[in-house]
Amino acid sequence: ASDVYKRQYKYVSSGLIAGFCQTIVETPAEVAKIQLMTGKTINTTIIRSSFNGFRWNALRNSLFCATICLSNNYYQPDDKFLKFIVNGTSAFMACVLTQPIDFMKTKYQINDNSFELSVFKAIKEYKLKMFSGSLARAYVGAITPTDI
């Protein structure tokens, strides 16, 4: 049983690290995308505004990547179609479960760093709206090749 936990720990850890590294590269592009979509620019320094919402993005990416790494490496059926179904399902679920975090990330990226919104306040205020867009995101996650 100890070997099983070591393998799981290795997969989850590698996913968390990969998600964090992805966030370092991705966050400035995410901020630019949000600013182009909303027409809003953040009135802070370029470096600071480029990493607006970094914590939420890192949390989302790390949890997503940890789920994918665990799924792709822990259960490896020989049947390619079954592997596609298992990995696609885990990606779909990871997208849905991390959607509220994505919502929070977007809220922070739309506003400057002085904007503080607690998770509990957001849940109370936005409720199911936090899941808007989750099915589209989950669909793309499920059909994207995730064979790491």
GROMACS .gro file of N, CA and C in nm:
model
  444
    1ALA      N    1   0.082  -0.119   0.000
    1ALA     CA    2   0.000   0.000   0.000
    1ALA      C    3   0.087   0.126   0.000
    2SER      N    4   0.203   0.119   0.064
    2SER     CA    5   0.290   0.235   0.072
    2SER      C    6   0.339   0.276  -0.067
    3ASP      N    7   0.368   0.177  -0.153
    3ASP     CA    8   0.413   0.205  -0.289
    3ASP      C    9   0.305   0.275  -0.370
    4VAL      N   10   0.180   0.238  -0.348
    4VAL     CA   11   0.067   0.301  -0.418
    4VAL      C   12   0.059   0.448  -0.379
    5TYR      N   13   0.071   0.479  -0.251
    5TYR     CA   14   0.064   0.618  -0.206
    5TYR      C   15   0.182   0.699  -0.258
    6LYS      N   16   0.299   0.638  -0.266
    6LYS     CA   17   0.416   0.708  -0.321
    6LYS      C   18   0.394   0.744  -0.467
    7ARG      N   19   0.338   0.650  -0.543
    7ARG     CA   20   0.308   0.678  -0.685
    7ARG      C   21   0.205   0.789  -0.697
    8GLN      N   22   0.099   0.782  -0.618
    8GLN     CA   23  -0.004   0.885  -0.622
    8GLN      C   24   0.055   1.021  -0.585
    9TYR      N   25   0.137   1.023  -0.482
    9TYR     CA   26   0.201   1.147  -0.437
    9TYR      C   27   0.288   1.204  -0.549
   10LYS      N   28   0.362   1.118  -0.616
   10LYS     CA   29   0.449   1.162  -0.725
   10LYS      C   30   0.366   1.224  -0.838
   11TYR      N   31   0.257   1.162  -0.875
   11TYR     CA   32   0.173   1.214  -0.984
   11TYR      C   33   0.106   1.345  -0.946
   12VAL      N   34   0.052   1.351  -0.825
   12VAL     CA   35  -0.014   1.473  -0.781
   12VAL      C   36   0.088   1.586  -0.767
   13SER      N   37   0.203   1.557  -0.709
   13SER     CA   38   0.308   1.659  -0.693
   13SER      C   39   0.355   1.712  -0.828
   14SER      N   40   0.377   1.623  -0.922
   14SER     CA   41   0.422   1.668  -1.053
   14SER      C   42   0.316   1.753  -1.121
   15GLY      N   43   0.189   1.720  -1.102
   15GLY     CA   44   0.080   1.801  -1.157
   15GLY      C   45   0.074   1.938  -1.093
   16LEU      N   46   0.091   1.944  -0.961
   16LEU     CA   47   0.088   2.073  -0.891
   16LEU      C   48   0.202   2.163  -0.939
   17ILE      N   49   0.319   2.105  -0.955
   17ILE     CA   50   0.435   2.182  -1.001
   17ILE      C   51   0.415   2.227  -1.146
   18ALA      N   52   0.366   2.137  -1.230
   18ALA     CA   53   0.342   2.171  -1.371
   18ALA      C   54   0.237   2.282  -1.382
   19GLY      N   55   0.132   2.274  -1.302
   19GLY     CA   56   0.029   2.377  -1.305
   19GLY      C   57   0.083   2.512  -1.261
   20PHE      N   58   0.169   2.512  -1.161
   20PHE     CA   59   0.229   2.638  -1.114
   20PHE      C   60   0.318   2.698  -1.223
   21CYS      N   61   0.400   2.613  -1.287
   21CYS     CA   62   0.487   2.662  -1.394
   21CYS      C   63   0.404   2.714  -1.512
   22GLN      N   64   0.298   2.645  -1.544
   22GLN     CA   65   0.208   2.689  -1.651
   22GLN      C   66   0.154   2.828  -1.619
   23THR      N   67   0.122   2.853  -1.493
   23THR     CA   68   0.064   2.980  -1.451
   23THR      C   69   0.161   3.095  -1.471
   24ILE      N   70   0.288   3.072  -1.445
   24ILE     CA   71   0.389   3.177  -1.463
   24ILE      C   72   0.391   3.223  -1.609
   25VAL      N   73   0.379   3.129  -1.701
   25VAL     CA   74   0.380   3.162  -1.844
   25VAL      C   75   0.245   3.215  -1.890
   26GLU      N   76   0.138   3.158  -1.839
   26GLU     CA   77   0.004   3.185  -1.890
   26GLU      C   78  -0.061   3.313  -1.837
   27THR      N   79  -0.034   3.351  -1.714
   27THR     CA   80  -0.107   3.461  -1.651
   27THR      C   81  -0.099   3.593  -1.728
   28PRO      N   82   0.018   3.636  -1.775
   28PRO     CA   83   0.019   3.762  -1.852
   28PRO      C   84  -0.070   3.755  -1.977
   29ALA      N   85  -0.072   3.641  -2.043
   29ALA     CA   86  -0.159   3.625  -2.162
   29ALA      C   87  -0.306   3.627  -2.122
   30GLU      N   88  -0.338   3.565  -2.009
   30GLU     CA   89  -0.476   3.565  -1.959
   30GLU      C   90  -0.521   3.707  -1.927
   31VAL      N   91  -0.435   3.784  -1.862
   31VAL     CA   92  -0.469   3.921  -1.827
   31VAL      C   93  -0.490   4.004  -1.954
   32ALA      N   94  -0.401   3.988  -2.052
   32ALA     CA   95  -0.416   4.062  -2.178
   32ALA      C   96  -0.547   4.023  -2.248
   33LYS      N   97  -0.580   3.895  -2.247
   33LYS     CA   98  -0.704   3.848  -2.309
   33LYS      C   99  -0.825   3.911  -2.242
   34ILE      N  100  -0.828   3.910  -2.110
   34ILE     CA  101  -0.941   3.968  -2.036
   34ILE      C  102  -0.952   4.117  -2.065
   35GLN      N  103  -0.838   4.186  -2.068
   35GLN     CA  104  -0.841   4.330  -2.095
   35GLN      C  105  -0.892   4.359  -2.237
   36LEU      N  106  -0.853   4.277  -2.333
   36LEU     CA  107  -0.903   4.294  -2.470
   36LEU      C  108  -1.052   4.265  -2.479
   37MET      N  109  -1.098   4.165  -2.406
   37MET     CA  110  -1.240   4.127  -2.409
   37MET      C  111  -1.327   4.234  -2.343
   38THR      N  112  -1.278   4.294  -2.236
   38THR     CA  113  -1.360   4.389  -2.160
   38THR      C  114  -1.333   4.534  -2.197
   39GLY      N  115  -1.222   4.560  -2.264
   39GLY     CA  116  -1.185   4.697  -2.296
   39GLY      C  117  -1.134   4.773  -2.175
   40LYS      N  118  -1.111   4.703  -2.066
   40LYS     CA  119  -1.062   4.763  -1.942
   40LYS      C  120  -0.912   4.744  -1.931
   41THR      N  121  -0.843   4.848  -1.893
   41THR     CA  122  -0.701   4.834  -1.863
   41THR      C  123  -0.682   4.860  -1.715
   42ILE      N  124  -0.587   4.794  -1.660
   42ILE     CA  125  -0.560   4.806  -1.517
   42ILE      C  126  -0.455   4.914  -1.496
   43ASN      N  127  -0.481   5.007  -1.408
   43ASN     CA  128  -0.392   5.120  -1.385
   43ASN      C  129  -0.287   5.089  -1.279
   44THR      N  130  -0.203   4.994  -1.310
   44THR     CA  131  -0.089   4.962  -1.222
   44THR      C  132   0.031   4.939  -1.312
   45THR      N  133   0.145   4.906  -1.253
   45THR     CA  134   0.264   4.883  -1.335
   45THR      C  135   0.241   4.761  -1.424
   46ILE      N  136   0.314   4.757  -1.533
   46ILE     CA  137   0.301   4.648  -1.631
   46ILE      C  138   0.324   4.512  -1.566
   47ILE      N  139   0.431   4.500  -1.489
   47ILE     CA  140   0.461   4.370  -1.428
   47ILE      C  141   0.351   4.330  -1.331
   48ARG      N  142   0.312   4.422  -1.246
   48ARG     CA  143   0.209   4.391  -1.146
   48ARG      C  144   0.077   4.356  -1.212
   49SER      N  145   0.037   4.432  -1.312
   49SER     CA  146  -0.091   4.405  -1.377
   49SER      C  147  -0.086   4.277  -1.460
   50SER      N  148   0.031   4.242  -1.510
   50SER     CA  149   0.043   4.120  -1.590
   50SER      C  150   0.020   3.994  -1.508
   51PHE      N  151   0.039   4.004  -1.378
   51PHE     CA  152   0.019   3.888  -1.292
   51PHE      C  153  -0.103   3.904  -1.201
   52ASN      N  154  -0.194   3.990  -1.241
   52ASN     CA  155  -0.318   4.009  -1.167
   52ASN      C  156  -0.398   3.878  -1.167
   53GLY      N  157  -0.442   3.835  -1.051
   53GLY     CA  158  -0.517   3.710  -1.041
   53GLY      C  159  -0.428   3.586  -1.038
   54PHE      N  160  -0.298   3.605  -1.019
   54PHE     CA  161  -0.203   3.493  -1.024
   54PHE      C  162  -0.239   3.381  -0.926
   55ARG      N  163  -0.275   3.416  -0.804
   55ARG     CA  164  -0.305   3.313  -0.703
   55ARG      C  165  -0.419   3.223  -0.748
   56TRP      N  166  -0.525   3.285  -0.800
   56TRP     CA  167  -0.641   3.206  -0.845
   56TRP      C  168  -0.604   3.121  -0.966
   57ASN      N  169  -0.525   3.178  -1.056
   57ASN     CA  170  -0.483   3.105  -1.175
   57ASN      C  171  -0.394   2.987  -1.137
   58ALA      N  172  -0.302   3.010  -1.042
   58ALA     CA  173  -0.213   2.902  -0.997
   58ALA      C  174  -0.292   2.790  -0.930
   59LEU      N  175  -0.390   2.828  -0.849
   59LEU     CA  176  -0.472   2.727  -0.783
   59LEU      C  177  -0.550   2.645  -0.885
   60ARG      N  178  -0.613   2.714  -0.980
   60ARG     CA  179  -0.690   2.645  -1.085
   60ARG      C  180  -0.602   2.551  -1.166
   61ASN      N  181  -0.490   2.604  -1.216
   61ASN     CA  182  -0.402   2.522  -1.300
   61ASN      C  183  -0.340   2.405  -1.224
   62SER      N  184  -0.300   2.429  -1.102
   62SER     CA  185  -0.236   2.323  -1.022
   62SER      C  186  -0.333   2.210  -0.992
   63LEU      N  187  -0.455   2.244  -0.952
   63LEU     CA  188  -0.554   2.139  -0.926
   63LEU      C  189  -0.591   2.063  -1.053
   64PHE      N  190  -0.606   2.136  -1.162
   64PHE     CA  191  -0.639   2.073  -1.290
   64PHE      C  192  -0.527   1.978  -1.333
   65CYS      N  193  -0.404   2.027  -1.332
   65CYS     CA  194  -0.290   1.944  -1.376
   65CYS      C  195  -0.268   1.824  -1.284
   66ALA      N  196  -0.287   1.842  -1.154
   66ALA     CA  197  -0.271   1.730  -1.061
   66ALA      C  198  -0.373   1.620  -1.092
   67THR      N  199  -0.496   1.660  -1.123
   67THR     CA  200  -0.600   1.562  -1.158
   67THR      C  201  -0.562   1.488  -1.285
   68ILE      N  202  -0.516   1.561  -1.385
   68ILE     CA  203  -0.480   1.500  -1.514
   68ILE      C  204  -0.359   1.407  -1.497
   69CYS      N  205  -0.257   1.452  -1.425
   69CYS     CA  206  -0.138   1.367  -1.405
   69CYS      C  207  -0.174   1.238  -1.331
   70LEU      N  208  -0.257   1.250  -1.229
   70LEU     CA  209  -0.298   1.131  -1.155
   70LEU      C  210  -0.377   1.037  -1.244
   71SER      N  211  -0.471   1.090  -1.319
   71SER     CA  212  -0.553   1.008  -1.407
   71SER      C  213  -0.470   0.941  -1.517
   72ASN      N  214  -0.384   1.019  -1.581
   72ASN     CA  215  -0.306   0.966  -1.693
   72ASN      C  216  -0.204   0.862  -1.652
   73ASN      N  217  -0.154   0.872  -1.533
   73ASN     CA  218  -0.045   0.784  -1.493
   73ASN      C  219  -0.086   0.673  -1.397
   74TYR      N  220  -0.191   0.695  -1.321
   74TYR     CA  221  -0.229   0.595  -1.223
   74TYR      C  222  -0.308   0.480  -1.286
   75TYR      N  223  -0.402   0.513  -1.370
   75TYR     CA  224  -0.484   0.410  -1.434
   75TYR      C  225  -0.455   0.413  -1.583
   76GLN      N  226  -0.388   0.310  -1.632
   76GLN     CA  227  -0.348   0.306  -1.771
   76GLN      C  228  -0.401   0.179  -1.839
   77PRO      N  229  -0.525   0.184  -1.886
   77PRO     CA  230  -0.577   0.066  -1.956
   77PRO      C  231  -0.506   0.047  -2.090
   78ASP      N  232  -0.501  -0.077  -2.137
   78ASP     CA  233  -0.438  -0.105  -2.266
   78ASP      C  234  -0.522  -0.055  -2.382
   79ASP      N  235  -0.651  -0.057  -2.365
   79ASP     CA  236  -0.743  -0.014  -2.470
   79ASP      C  237  -0.736   0.138  -2.486
   80LYS      N  238  -0.696   0.184  -2.606
   80LYS     CA  239  -0.679   0.328  -2.631
   80LYS      C  240  -0.811   0.404  -2.614
   81PHE      N  241  -0.921   0.345  -2.658
   81PHE     CA  242  -1.050   0.413  -2.645
   81PHE      C  243  -1.088   0.429  -2.498
   82LEU      N  244  -1.066   0.324  -2.419
   82LEU     CA  245  -1.096   0.331  -2.276
   82LEU      C  246  -1.008   0.437  -2.208
   83LYS      N  247  -0.882   0.443  -2.249
   83LYS     CA  248  -0.791   0.543  -2.194
   83LYS      C  249  -0.840   0.684  -2.229
   84PHE      N  250  -0.887   0.701  -2.353
   84PHE     CA  251  -0.943   0.831  -2.394
   84PHE      C  252  -1.064   0.867  -2.308
   85ILE      N  253  -1.151   0.769  -2.283
   85ILE     CA  254  -1.271   0.793  -2.201
   85ILE      C  255  -1.232   0.829  -2.057
   86VAL      N  256  -1.140   0.753  -1.999
   86VAL     CA  257  -1.097   0.778  -1.860
   86VAL      C  258  -1.032   0.916  -1.849
   87ASN      N  259  -0.939   0.946  -1.938
   87ASN     CA  260  -0.869   1.075  -1.931
   87ASN      C  261  -0.962   1.191  -1.965
   88GLY      N  262  -1.049   1.170  -2.065
   88GLY     CA  263  -1.146   1.274  -2.100
   88GLY      C  264  -1.243   1.303  -1.987
   89THR      N  265  -1.286   1.197  -1.919
   89THR     CA  266  -1.378   1.214  -1.806
   89THR      C  267  -1.309   1.287  -1.691
   90SER      N  268  -1.184   1.253  -1.663
   90SER     CA  269  -1.114   1.323  -1.554
   90SER      C  270  -1.090   1.469  -1.590
   91ALA      N  271  -1.060   1.498  -1.717
   91ALA     CA  272  -1.042   1.637  -1.759
   91ALA      C  273  -1.174   1.713  -1.750
   92PHE      N  274  -1.284   1.648  -1.790
   92PHE     CA  275  -1.416   1.710  -1.782
   92PHE      C  276  -1.448   1.745  -1.637
   93MET      N  277  -1.428   1.649  -1.547
   93MET     CA  278  -1.457   1.672  -1.405
   93MET      C  279  -1.365   1.780  -1.346
   94ALA      N  280  -1.238   1.777  -1.383
   94ALA     CA  281  -1.144   1.879  -1.332
   94ALA      C  282  -1.185   2.018  -1.378
   95CYS      N  283  -1.233   2.029  -1.501
   95CYS     CA  284  -1.279   2.160  -1.551
   95CYS      C  285  -1.400   2.209  -1.473
   96VAL      N  286  -1.496   2.121  -1.451
   96VAL     CA  287  -1.617   2.161  -1.378
   96VAL      C  288  -1.583   2.199  -1.234
   97LEU      N  289  -1.499   2.119  -1.169
   97LEU     CA  290  -1.464   2.145  -1.029
   97LEU      C  291  -1.380   2.270  -1.010
   98THR      N  292  -1.299   2.305  -1.110
   98THR     CA  293  -1.215   2.424  -1.097
   98THR      C  294  -1.281   2.550  -1.156
   99GLN      N  295  -1.401   2.538  -1.211
   99GLN     CA  296  -1.468   2.653  -1.271
   99GLN      C  297  -1.490   2.768  -1.172
  100PRO      N  298  -1.533   2.743  -1.048
  100PRO     CA  299  -1.547   2.856  -0.955
  100PRO      C  300  -1.414   2.929  -0.932
  101ILE      N  301  -1.304   2.856  -0.935
  101ILE     CA  302  -1.172   2.918  -0.920
  101ILE      C  303  -1.142   3.003  -1.044
  102ASP      N  304  -1.180   2.953  -1.162
  102ASP     CA  305  -1.163   3.028  -1.285
  102ASP      C  306  -1.247   3.157  -1.282
  103PHE      N  307  -1.366   3.146  -1.228
  103PHE     CA  308  -1.454   3.263  -1.213
  103PHE      C  309  -1.386   3.369  -1.126
  104MET      N  310  -1.330   3.326  -1.013
  104MET     CA  311  -1.261   3.419  -0.923
  104MET      C  312  -1.139   3.481  -0.993
  105LYS      N  313  -1.065   3.400  -1.067
  105LYS     CA  314  -0.949   3.450  -1.142
  105LYS      C  315  -0.990   3.561  -1.238
  106THR      N  316  -1.097   3.536  -1.311
  106THR     CA  317  -1.144   3.635  -1.408
  106THR      C  318  -1.190   3.763  -1.338
  107LYS      N  319  -1.259   3.750  -1.224
  107LYS     CA  320  -1.301   3.868  -1.149
  107LYS      C  321  -1.180   3.951  -1.107
  108TYR      N  322  -1.075   3.887  -1.062
  108TYR     CA  323  -0.955   3.959  -1.023
  108TYR      C  324  -0.886   4.021  -1.143
  109GLN      N  325  -0.887   3.952  -1.258
  109GLN     CA  326  -0.819   4.005  -1.376
  109GLN      C  327  -0.895   4.121  -1.440
  110ILE      N  328  -1.024   4.126  -1.419
  110ILE     CA  329  -1.102   4.238  -1.470
  110ILE      C  330  -1.075   4.364  -1.388
  111ASN      N  331  -1.050   4.346  -1.261
  111ASN     CA  332  -1.029   4.458  -1.169
  111ASN      C  333  -0.882   4.470  -1.132
  112ASP      N  334  -0.847   4.580  -1.066
  112ASP     CA  335  -0.708   4.592  -1.023
  112ASP      C  336  -0.688   4.515  -0.893
  113ASN      N  337  -0.565   4.509  -0.846
  113ASN     CA  338  -0.533   4.429  -0.727
  113ASN      C  339  -0.599   4.480  -0.599
  114SER      N  340  -0.654   4.600  -0.602
  114SER     CA  341  -0.721   4.649  -0.482
  114SER      C  342  -0.856   4.581  -0.463
  115PHE      N  343  -0.903   4.514  -0.567
  115PHE     CA  344  -1.031   4.443  -0.560
  115PHE      C  345  -1.012   4.317  -0.477
  116GLU      N  346  -1.085   4.307  -0.369
  116GLU     CA  347  -1.078   4.189  -0.283
  116GLU      C  348  -1.217   4.128  -0.272
  117LEU      N  349  -1.227   4.006  -0.311
  117LEU     CA  350  -1.354   3.934  -0.304
  117LEU      C  351  -1.327   3.800  -0.239
  118SER      N  352  -1.386   3.777  -0.127
  118SER     CA  353  -1.364   3.649  -0.061
  118SER      C  354  -1.446   3.541  -0.131
  119VAL      N  355  -1.402   3.419  -0.119
  119VAL     CA  356  -1.472   3.307  -0.180
  119VAL      C  357  -1.613   3.297  -0.125
  120PHE      N  358  -1.627   3.313   0.005
  120PHE     CA  359  -1.759   3.300   0.066
  120PHE      C  360  -1.854   3.410   0.019
  121LYS      N  361  -1.801   3.531   0.007
  121LYS     CA  362  -1.882   3.642  -0.043
  121LYS      C  363  -1.922   3.616  -0.189
  122ALA      N  364  -1.829   3.564  -0.267
  122ALA     CA  365  -1.858   3.535  -0.407
  122ALA      C  366  -1.964   3.426  -0.420
  123ILE      N  367  -1.954   3.323  -0.340
  123ILE     CA  368  -2.053   3.215  -0.344
  123ILE      C  369  -2.190   3.270  -0.308
  124LYS      N  370  -2.194   3.353  -0.205
  124LYS     CA  371  -2.321   3.412  -0.162
  124LYS      C  372  -2.379   3.505  -0.270
  125GLU      N  373  -2.291   3.583  -0.332
  125GLU     CA  374  -2.337   3.683  -0.428
  125GLU      C  375  -2.367   3.623  -0.567
  126TYR      N  376  -2.282   3.531  -0.612
  126TYR     CA  377  -2.293   3.483  -0.750
  126TYR      C  378  -2.354   3.344  -0.763
  127LYS      N  379  -2.352   3.267  -0.657
  127LYS     CA  380  -2.409   3.131  -0.654
  127LYS      C  381  -2.374   3.051  -0.780
  128LEU      N  382  -2.474   3.007  -0.854
  128LEU     CA  383  -2.450   2.920  -0.970
  128LEU      C  384  -2.384   2.992  -1.087
  129LYS      N  385  -2.385   3.125  -1.084
  129LYS     CA  386  -2.320   3.201  -1.192
  129LYS      C  387  -2.170   3.169  -1.197
  130MET      N  388  -2.116   3.125  -1.084
  130MET     CA  389  -1.974   3.089  -1.080
  130MET      C  390  -1.943   2.970  -1.171
  131PHE      N  391  -2.047   2.895  -1.206
  131PHE     CA  392  -2.028   2.780  -1.295
  131PHE      C  393  -2.059   2.812  -1.440
  132SER      N  394  -2.092   2.939  -1.470
  132SER     CA  395  -2.122   2.972  -1.609
  132SER      C  396  -1.998   2.951  -1.695
  133GLY      N  397  -2.017   2.889  -1.806
  133GLY     CA  398  -1.906   2.857  -1.896
  133GLY      C  399  -1.837   2.727  -1.864
  134SER      N  400  -1.878   2.660  -1.757
  134SER     CA  401  -1.808   2.538  -1.718
  134SER      C  402  -1.829   2.423  -1.817
  135LEU      N  403  -1.946   2.411  -1.875
  135LEU     CA  404  -1.968   2.301  -1.970
  135LEU      C  405  -1.886   2.319  -2.096
  136ALA      N  406  -1.878   2.442  -2.146
  136ALA     CA  407  -1.794   2.465  -2.266
  136ALA      C  408  -1.648   2.438  -2.235
  137ARG      N  409  -1.602   2.486  -2.121
  137ARG     CA  410  -1.463   2.463  -2.080
  137ARG      C  411  -1.438   2.314  -2.057
  138ALA      N  412  -1.534   2.246  -1.996
  138ALA     CA  413  -1.520   2.103  -1.969
  138ALA      C  414  -1.520   2.022  -2.099
  139TYR      N  415  -1.601   2.062  -2.194
  139TYR     CA  416  -1.605   1.993  -2.323
  139TYR      C  417  -1.469   2.003  -2.392
  140VAL      N  418  -1.413   2.122  -2.395
  140VAL     CA  419  -1.281   2.140  -2.458
  140VAL      C  420  -1.176   2.060  -2.381
  141GLY      N  421  -1.183   2.062  -2.249
  141GLY     CA  422  -1.088   1.985  -2.169
  141GLY      C  423  -1.099   1.836  -2.194
  142ALA      N  424  -1.221   1.789  -2.215
  142ALA     CA  425  -1.243   1.645  -2.234
  142ALA      C  426  -1.194   1.595  -2.369
  143ILE      N  427  -1.204   1.679  -2.471
  143ILE     CA  428  -1.164   1.632  -2.606
  143ILE      C  429  -1.021   1.667  -2.640
  144THR      N  430  -0.956   1.749  -2.558
  144THR     CA  431  -0.816   1.783  -2.581
  144THR      C  432  -0.730   1.664  -2.543
  145PRO      N  433  -0.633   1.627  -2.626
  145PRO     CA  434  -0.547   1.514  -2.588
  145PRO      C  435  -0.477   1.540  -2.455
  146THR      N  436  -0.496   1.450  -2.363
  146THR     CA  437  -0.435   1.467  -2.230
  146THR      C  438  -0.342   1.352  -2.195
  147ASP      N  439  -0.294   1.284  -2.295
  147ASP     CA  440  -0.207   1.169  -2.271
  147ASP      C  441  -0.065   1.220  -2.246
  148ILE      N  442  -0.032   1.237  -2.120
  148ILE     CA  443   0.098   1.293  -2.081
  148ILE      C  444   0.203   1.184  -2.080
   0.00000   0.00000   0.00000
